[in-house]
C-alpha positions as a LaTeX table, in Angstrom:
\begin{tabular}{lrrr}
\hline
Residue & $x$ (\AA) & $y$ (\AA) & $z$ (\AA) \\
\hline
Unk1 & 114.23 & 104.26 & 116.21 \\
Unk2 & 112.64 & 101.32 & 118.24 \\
Unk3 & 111.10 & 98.37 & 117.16 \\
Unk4 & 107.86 & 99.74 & 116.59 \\
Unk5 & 108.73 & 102.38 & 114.52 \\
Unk6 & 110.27 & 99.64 & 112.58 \\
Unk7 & 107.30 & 97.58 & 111.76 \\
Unk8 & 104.87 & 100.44 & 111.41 \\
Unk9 & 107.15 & 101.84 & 108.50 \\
Unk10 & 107.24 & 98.00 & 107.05 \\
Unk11 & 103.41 & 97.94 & 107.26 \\
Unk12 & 102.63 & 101.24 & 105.64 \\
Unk13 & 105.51 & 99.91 & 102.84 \\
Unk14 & 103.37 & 97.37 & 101.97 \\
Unk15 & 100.27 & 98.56 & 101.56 \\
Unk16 & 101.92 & 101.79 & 99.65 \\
Unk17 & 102.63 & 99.29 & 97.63 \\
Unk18 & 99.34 & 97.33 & 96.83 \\
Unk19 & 97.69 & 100.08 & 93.81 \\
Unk20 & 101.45 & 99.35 & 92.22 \\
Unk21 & 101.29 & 95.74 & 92.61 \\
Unk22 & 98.02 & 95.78 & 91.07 \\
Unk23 & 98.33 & 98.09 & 88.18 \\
Unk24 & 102.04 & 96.84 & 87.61 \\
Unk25 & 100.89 & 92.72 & 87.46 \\
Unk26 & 97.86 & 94.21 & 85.21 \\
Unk27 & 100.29 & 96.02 & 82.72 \\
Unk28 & 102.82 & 92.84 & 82.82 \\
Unk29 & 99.95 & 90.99 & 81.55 \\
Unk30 & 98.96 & 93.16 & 78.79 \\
Unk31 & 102.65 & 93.47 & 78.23 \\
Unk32 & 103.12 & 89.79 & 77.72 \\
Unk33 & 100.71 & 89.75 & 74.80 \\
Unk34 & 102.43 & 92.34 & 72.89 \\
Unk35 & 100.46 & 95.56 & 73.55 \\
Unk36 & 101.68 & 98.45 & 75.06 \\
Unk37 & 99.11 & 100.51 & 77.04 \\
Unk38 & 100.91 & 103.57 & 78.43 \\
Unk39 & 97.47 & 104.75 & 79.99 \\
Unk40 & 97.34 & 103.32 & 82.79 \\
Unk41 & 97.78 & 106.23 & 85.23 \\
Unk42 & 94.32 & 107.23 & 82.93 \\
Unk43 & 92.45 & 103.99 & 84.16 \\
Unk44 & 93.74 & 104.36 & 87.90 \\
Unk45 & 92.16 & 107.63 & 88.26 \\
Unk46 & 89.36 & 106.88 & 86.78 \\
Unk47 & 89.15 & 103.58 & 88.64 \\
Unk48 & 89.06 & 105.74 & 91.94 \\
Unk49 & 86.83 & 108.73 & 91.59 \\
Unk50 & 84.15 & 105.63 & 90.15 \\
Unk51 & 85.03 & 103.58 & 92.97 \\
Unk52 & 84.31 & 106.38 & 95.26 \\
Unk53 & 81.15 & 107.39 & 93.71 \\
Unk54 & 79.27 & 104.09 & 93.76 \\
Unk55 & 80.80 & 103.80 & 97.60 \\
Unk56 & 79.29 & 107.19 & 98.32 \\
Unk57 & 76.21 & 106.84 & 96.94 \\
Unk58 & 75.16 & 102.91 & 97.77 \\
Unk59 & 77.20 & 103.03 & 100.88 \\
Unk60 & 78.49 & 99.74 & 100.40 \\
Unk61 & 82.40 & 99.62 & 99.95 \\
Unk62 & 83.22 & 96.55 & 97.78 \\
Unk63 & 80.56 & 97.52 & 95.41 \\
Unk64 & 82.96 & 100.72 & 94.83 \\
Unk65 & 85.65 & 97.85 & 94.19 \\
Unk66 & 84.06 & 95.92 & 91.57 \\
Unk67 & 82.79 & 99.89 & 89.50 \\
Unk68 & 86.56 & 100.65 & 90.16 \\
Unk69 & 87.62 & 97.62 & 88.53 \\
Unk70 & 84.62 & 97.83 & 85.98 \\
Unk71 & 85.59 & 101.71 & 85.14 \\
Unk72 & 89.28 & 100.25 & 84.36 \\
Unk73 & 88.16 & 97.15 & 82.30 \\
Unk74 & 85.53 & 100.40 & 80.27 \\
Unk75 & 88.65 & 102.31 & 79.58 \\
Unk76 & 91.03 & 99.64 & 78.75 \\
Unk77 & 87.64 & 98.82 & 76.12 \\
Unk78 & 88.14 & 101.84 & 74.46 \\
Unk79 & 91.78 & 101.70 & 74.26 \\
Unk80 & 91.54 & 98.03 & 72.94 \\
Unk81 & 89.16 & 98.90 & 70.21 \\
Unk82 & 91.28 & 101.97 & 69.01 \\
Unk83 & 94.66 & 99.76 & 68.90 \\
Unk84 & 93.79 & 96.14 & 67.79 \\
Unk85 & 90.83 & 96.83 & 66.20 \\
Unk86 & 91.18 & 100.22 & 64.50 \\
Unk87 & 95.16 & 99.87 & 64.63 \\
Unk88 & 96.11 & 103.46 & 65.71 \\
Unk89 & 99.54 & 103.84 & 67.54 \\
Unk90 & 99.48 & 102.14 & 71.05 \\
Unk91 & 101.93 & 105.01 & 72.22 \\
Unk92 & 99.91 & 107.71 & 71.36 \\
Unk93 & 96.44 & 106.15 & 72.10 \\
Unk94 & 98.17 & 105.20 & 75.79 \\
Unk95 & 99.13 & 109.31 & 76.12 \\
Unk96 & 95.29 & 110.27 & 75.00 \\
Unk97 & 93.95 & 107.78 & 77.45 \\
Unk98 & 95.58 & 108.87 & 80.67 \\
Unk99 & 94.93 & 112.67 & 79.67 \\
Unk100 & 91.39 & 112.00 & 79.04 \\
Unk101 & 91.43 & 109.97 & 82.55 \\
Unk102 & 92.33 & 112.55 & 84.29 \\
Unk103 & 90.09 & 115.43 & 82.71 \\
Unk104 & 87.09 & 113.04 & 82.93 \\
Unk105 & 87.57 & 111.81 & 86.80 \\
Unk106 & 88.72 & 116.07 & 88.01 \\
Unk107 & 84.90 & 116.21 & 86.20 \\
Unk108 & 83.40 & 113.42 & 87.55 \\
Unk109 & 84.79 & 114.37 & 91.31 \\
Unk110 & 83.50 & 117.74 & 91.59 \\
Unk111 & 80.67 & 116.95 & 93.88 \\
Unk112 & 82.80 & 114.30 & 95.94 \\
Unk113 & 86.03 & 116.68 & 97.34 \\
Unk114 & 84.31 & 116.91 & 100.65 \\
Unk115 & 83.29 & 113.44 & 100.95 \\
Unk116 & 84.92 & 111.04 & 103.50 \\
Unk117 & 84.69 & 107.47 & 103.74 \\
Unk118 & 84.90 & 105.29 & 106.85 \\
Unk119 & 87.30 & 103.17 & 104.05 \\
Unk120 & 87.45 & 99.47 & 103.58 \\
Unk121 & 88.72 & 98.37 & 107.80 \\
Unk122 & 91.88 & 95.56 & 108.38 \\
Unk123 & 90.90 & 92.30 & 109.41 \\
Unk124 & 91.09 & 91.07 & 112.46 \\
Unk125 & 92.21 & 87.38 & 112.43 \\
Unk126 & 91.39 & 85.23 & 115.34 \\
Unk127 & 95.09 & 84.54 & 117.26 \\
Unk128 & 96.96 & 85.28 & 114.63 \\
Unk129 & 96.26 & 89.58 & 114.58 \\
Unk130 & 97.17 & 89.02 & 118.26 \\
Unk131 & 101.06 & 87.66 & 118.25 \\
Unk132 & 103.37 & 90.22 & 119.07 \\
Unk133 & 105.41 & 91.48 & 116.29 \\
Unk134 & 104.23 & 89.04 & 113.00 \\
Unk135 & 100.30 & 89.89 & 114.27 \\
Unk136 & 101.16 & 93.28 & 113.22 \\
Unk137 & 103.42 & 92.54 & 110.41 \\
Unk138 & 101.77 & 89.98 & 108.80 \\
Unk139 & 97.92 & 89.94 & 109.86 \\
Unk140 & 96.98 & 93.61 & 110.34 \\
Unk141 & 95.86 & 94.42 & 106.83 \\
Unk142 & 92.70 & 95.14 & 104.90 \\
Unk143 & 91.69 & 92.47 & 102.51 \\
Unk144 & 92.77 & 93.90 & 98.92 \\
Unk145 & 96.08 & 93.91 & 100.33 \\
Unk146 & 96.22 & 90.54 & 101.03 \\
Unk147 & 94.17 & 90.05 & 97.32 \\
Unk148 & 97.40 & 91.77 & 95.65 \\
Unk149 & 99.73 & 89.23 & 97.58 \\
Unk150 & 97.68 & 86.84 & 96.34 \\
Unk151 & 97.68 & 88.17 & 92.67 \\
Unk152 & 101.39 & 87.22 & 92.56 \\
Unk153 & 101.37 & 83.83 & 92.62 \\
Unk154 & 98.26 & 83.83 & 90.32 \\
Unk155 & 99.51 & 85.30 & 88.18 \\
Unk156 & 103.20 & 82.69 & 87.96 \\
Unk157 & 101.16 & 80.04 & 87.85 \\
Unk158 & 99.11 & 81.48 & 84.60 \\
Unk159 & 102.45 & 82.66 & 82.69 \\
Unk160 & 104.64 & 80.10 & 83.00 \\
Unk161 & 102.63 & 76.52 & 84.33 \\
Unk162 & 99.74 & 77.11 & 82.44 \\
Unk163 & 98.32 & 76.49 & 78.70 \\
Unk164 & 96.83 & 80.07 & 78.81 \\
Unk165 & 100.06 & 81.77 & 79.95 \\
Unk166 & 101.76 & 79.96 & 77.37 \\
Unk167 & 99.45 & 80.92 & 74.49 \\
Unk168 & 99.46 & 84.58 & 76.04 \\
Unk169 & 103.43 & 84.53 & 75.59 \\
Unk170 & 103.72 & 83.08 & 72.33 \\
Unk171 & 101.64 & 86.00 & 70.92 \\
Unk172 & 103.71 & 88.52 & 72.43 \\
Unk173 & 106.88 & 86.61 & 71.24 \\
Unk174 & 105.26 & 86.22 & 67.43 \\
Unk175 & 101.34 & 87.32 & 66.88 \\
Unk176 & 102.32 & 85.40 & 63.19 \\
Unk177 & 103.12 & 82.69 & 64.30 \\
Unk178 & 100.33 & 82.25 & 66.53 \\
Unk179 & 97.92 & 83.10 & 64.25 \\
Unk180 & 99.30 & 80.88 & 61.93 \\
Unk181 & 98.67 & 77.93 & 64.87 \\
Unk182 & 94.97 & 78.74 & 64.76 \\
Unk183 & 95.17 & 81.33 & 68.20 \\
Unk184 & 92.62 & 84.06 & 68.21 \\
Unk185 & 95.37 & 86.83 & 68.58 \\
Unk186 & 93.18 & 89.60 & 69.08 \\
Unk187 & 90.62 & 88.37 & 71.11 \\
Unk188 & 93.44 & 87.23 & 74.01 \\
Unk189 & 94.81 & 90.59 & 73.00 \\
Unk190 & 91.45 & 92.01 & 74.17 \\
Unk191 & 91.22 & 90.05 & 77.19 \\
Unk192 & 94.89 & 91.05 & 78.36 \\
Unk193 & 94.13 & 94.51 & 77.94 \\
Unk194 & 91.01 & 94.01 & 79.72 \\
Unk195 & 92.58 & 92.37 & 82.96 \\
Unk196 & 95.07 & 94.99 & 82.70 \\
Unk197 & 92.23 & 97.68 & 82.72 \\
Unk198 & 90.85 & 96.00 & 85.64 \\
Unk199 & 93.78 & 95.64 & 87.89 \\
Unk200 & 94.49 & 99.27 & 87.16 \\
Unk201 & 90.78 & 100.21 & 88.56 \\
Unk202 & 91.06 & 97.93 & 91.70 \\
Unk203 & 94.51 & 100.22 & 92.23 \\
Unk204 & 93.02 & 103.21 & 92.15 \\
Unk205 & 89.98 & 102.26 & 93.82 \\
Unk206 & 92.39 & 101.18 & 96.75 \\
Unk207 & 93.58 & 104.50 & 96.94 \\
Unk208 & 89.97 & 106.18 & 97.27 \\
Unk209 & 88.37 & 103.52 & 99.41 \\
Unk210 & 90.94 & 101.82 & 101.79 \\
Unk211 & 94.24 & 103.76 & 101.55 \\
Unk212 & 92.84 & 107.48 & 102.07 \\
Unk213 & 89.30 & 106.32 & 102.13 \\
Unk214 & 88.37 & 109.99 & 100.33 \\
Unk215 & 88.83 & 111.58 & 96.66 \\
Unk216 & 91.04 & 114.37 & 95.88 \\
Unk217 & 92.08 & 115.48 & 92.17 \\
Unk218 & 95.13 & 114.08 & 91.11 \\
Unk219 & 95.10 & 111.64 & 93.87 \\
Unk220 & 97.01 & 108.63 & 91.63 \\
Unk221 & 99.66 & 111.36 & 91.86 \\
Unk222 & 101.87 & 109.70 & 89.06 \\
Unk223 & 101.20 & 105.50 & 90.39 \\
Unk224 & 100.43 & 104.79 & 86.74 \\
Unk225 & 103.58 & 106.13 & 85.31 \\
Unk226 & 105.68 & 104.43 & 88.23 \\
Unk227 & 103.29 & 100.96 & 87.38 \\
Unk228 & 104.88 & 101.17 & 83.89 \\
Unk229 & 108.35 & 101.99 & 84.86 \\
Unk230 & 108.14 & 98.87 & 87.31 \\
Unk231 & 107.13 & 96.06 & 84.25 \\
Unk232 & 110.50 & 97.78 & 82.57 \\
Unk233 & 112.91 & 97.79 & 85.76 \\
Unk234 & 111.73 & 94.33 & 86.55 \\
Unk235 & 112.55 & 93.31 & 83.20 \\
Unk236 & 108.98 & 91.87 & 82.67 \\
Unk237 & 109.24 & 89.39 & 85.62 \\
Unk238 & 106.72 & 88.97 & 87.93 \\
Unk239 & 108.91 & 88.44 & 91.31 \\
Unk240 & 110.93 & 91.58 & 90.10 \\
Unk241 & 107.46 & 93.86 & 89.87 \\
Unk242 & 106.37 & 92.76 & 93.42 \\
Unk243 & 109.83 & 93.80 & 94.88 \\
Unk244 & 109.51 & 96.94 & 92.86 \\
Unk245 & 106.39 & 97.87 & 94.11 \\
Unk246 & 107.66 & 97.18 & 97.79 \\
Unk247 & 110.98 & 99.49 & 96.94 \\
Unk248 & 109.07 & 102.37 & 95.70 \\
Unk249 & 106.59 & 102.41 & 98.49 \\
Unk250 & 109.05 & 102.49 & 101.01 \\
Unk251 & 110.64 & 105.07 & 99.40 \\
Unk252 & 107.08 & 106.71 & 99.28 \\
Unk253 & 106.70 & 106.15 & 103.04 \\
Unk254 & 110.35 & 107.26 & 104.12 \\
Unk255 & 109.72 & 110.52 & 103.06 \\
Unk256 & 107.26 & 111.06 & 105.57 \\
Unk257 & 109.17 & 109.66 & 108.45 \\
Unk258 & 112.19 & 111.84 & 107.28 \\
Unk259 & 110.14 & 114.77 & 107.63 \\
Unk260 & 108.93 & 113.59 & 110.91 \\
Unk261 & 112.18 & 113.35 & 111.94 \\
Unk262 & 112.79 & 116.74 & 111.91 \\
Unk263 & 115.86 & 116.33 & 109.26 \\
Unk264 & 116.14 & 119.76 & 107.36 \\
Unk265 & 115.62 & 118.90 & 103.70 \\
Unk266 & 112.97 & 120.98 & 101.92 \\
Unk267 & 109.57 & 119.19 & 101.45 \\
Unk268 & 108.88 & 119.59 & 97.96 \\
Unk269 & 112.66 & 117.47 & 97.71 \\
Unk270 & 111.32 & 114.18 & 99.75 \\
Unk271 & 108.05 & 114.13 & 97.71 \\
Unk272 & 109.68 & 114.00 & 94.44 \\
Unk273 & 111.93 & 111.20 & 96.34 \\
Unk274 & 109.55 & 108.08 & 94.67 \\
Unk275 & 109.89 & 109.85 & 90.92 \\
Unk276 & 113.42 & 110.62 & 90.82 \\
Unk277 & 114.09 & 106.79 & 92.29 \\
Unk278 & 112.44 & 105.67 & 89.15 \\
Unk279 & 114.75 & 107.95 & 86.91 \\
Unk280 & 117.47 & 106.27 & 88.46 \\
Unk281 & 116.32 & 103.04 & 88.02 \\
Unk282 & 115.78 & 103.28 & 84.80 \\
Unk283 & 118.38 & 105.22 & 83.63 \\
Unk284 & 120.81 & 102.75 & 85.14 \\
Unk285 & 118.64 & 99.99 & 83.57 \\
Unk286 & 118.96 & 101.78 & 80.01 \\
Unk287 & 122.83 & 101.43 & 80.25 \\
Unk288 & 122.65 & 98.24 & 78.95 \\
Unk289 & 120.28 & 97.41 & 75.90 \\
Unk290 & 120.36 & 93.79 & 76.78 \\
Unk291 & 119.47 & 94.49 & 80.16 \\
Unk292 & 116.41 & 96.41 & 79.38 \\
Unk293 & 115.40 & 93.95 & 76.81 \\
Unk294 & 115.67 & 90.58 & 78.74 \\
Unk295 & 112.61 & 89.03 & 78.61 \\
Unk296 & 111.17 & 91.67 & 76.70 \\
Unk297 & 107.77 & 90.39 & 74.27 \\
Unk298 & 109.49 & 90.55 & 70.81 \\
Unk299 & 106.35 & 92.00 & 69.50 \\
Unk300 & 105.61 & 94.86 & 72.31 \\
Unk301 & 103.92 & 98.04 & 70.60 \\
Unk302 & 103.88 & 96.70 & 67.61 \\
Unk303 & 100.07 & 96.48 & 65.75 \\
Unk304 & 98.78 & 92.80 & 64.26 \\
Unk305 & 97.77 & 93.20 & 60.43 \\
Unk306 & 95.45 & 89.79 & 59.96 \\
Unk307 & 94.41 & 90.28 & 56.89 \\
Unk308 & 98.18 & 90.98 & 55.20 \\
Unk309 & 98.86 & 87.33 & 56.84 \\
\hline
\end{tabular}
């Protein structure tokens, strides 16, 4: 394996990884405030076929962006208002939504199997593309990849330098509490969930318009799931979910280059290679109930009365 081989498998790592860094940092968020929303697989697919559609039909790529994002933010809506608003089980309203997600975008994409996409092209930075080795490495993406590099930091900043984050924290430590302060807890509960909703559209939208730049049914092909296993192997830390994401894309991309190598293992076994990495993970995580609670919101799952406070 020469050096080349080296950096295209570290390039197509990373930007296997961008729709999990984006639904992943979305979920963290919602996460932080206290609500569980186990639909985000839902919100990705439905994020991509709408993505997709408004590409196809306008022609214009980053308008397919912002309805990807916009179909995520309308789902996490309706998942909001049944949880904080109605106060159904989060668990079971998460199931419904990514079910309903995926019924609602294999009806949606009907007309669109056959469609292709030119897809959202890398940038091409003056000198810097150019350098041997770190051009390629470094400056050779497409800009939502560098936009979920950028989320990272972001998103530090807001948690743990910033009044917001703060606020956002304390009502996933103690909605009571906060309440009792004078903080809107279900309006910021809305909003997380709505951020989340939108980072989980922008994923999926990355896989329909810049990843495979075409729609297929099914094509989140379990991201959502892995998003939420991430938040919980990273023990709800930010640095942890962006090396997560990295890990299970490269274990994504290896099986490829393991079947490329000619290396006898049936195929079926290296595409179930990303899934049974997260079993691992978190079974070894779940070893240790301290472990798998550090930094766990006190309140995750867990419905806000008001009115009984």
């Amino acid at each position: 394996m020469n050096a080349d081989t080296v950096i295209l498998i570290l390039v197509a790592t990373i930007t296997a990884g961008v729709p999990l860094i984006f639904a992943a940092l979305g979920e963290l968020v919602v996460e932080k405030s206290g609500v569980l929303n186990l639909g985000v697989e839902g919100m990705m697919i439905v994020g991509a076929i709408s993505g997709f559609m408004v590409a196809a039909e306008s022609g214009q790529l980053w308008l397919g962006v912002l309805a990807g994002a916009g179909a995520g933010m309308l789902m996490a809506l309706i998942f909001a208002f049944i949880t904080l608003t109605l106060m159904a089980n989060q668990v079971a309203t998460g199931l419904a939504l990514t079910i309903f997600g995926i019924g609602l975008s294999a009806y949606m994409g009907q007309a669109y199997s056959s469609v292709a996409l030119e897809g959202i092209k890398s940038l091409h930075i003056p000198l810097l593309s150019d350098l041997p080795v770190l051009g390629q490495l470094l400056f050779s993406y497409d800009p939502l990849v560098y936009l979920a590099l950028l989320l990272f930091p972001l998103l530090v900043w807001f948690l743990y330098h910033s009044r917001g984050g703060l606020v956002l924290r304390a009502i996933g430590e103690s909605p009571t509490s906060a309440h009792a302060l004078g903080y809107p807890v279900i309006r910021i509960r809305y909003l997380a969930v709505l951020f989340g909703g939108a980072m989980a559209g922008i994923g999926g939208a990355y896989l329909s318009l810049a990843y495979t730049p075409l729609w297929s049914e099914g094509m989140t092909a379990g991201r959502g799931w892995i998003a939420l296993a991430l938040v919980v192997f990273a023990t709800w830390r930010p640095g942890r979910v962006l090396l997560g994401a990295f890990l299970f894309g490269g274990v994504t991309i290896a099986q490829f280059h393991v079947q490329g190598l000619g290396v006898d293992i049936p195929s079926q076994f290296l595409s179930m290679l990303p899934y049974l990495a997260t079993i691992a993970v978190l079974v070894l995580i779940s070893r240790n109930a301290k472990t798998i609670r550090l930094n766990a919101p006190a309140s995750l799952g867990q419905a806000f009365h008001r009115e009984v406070h």
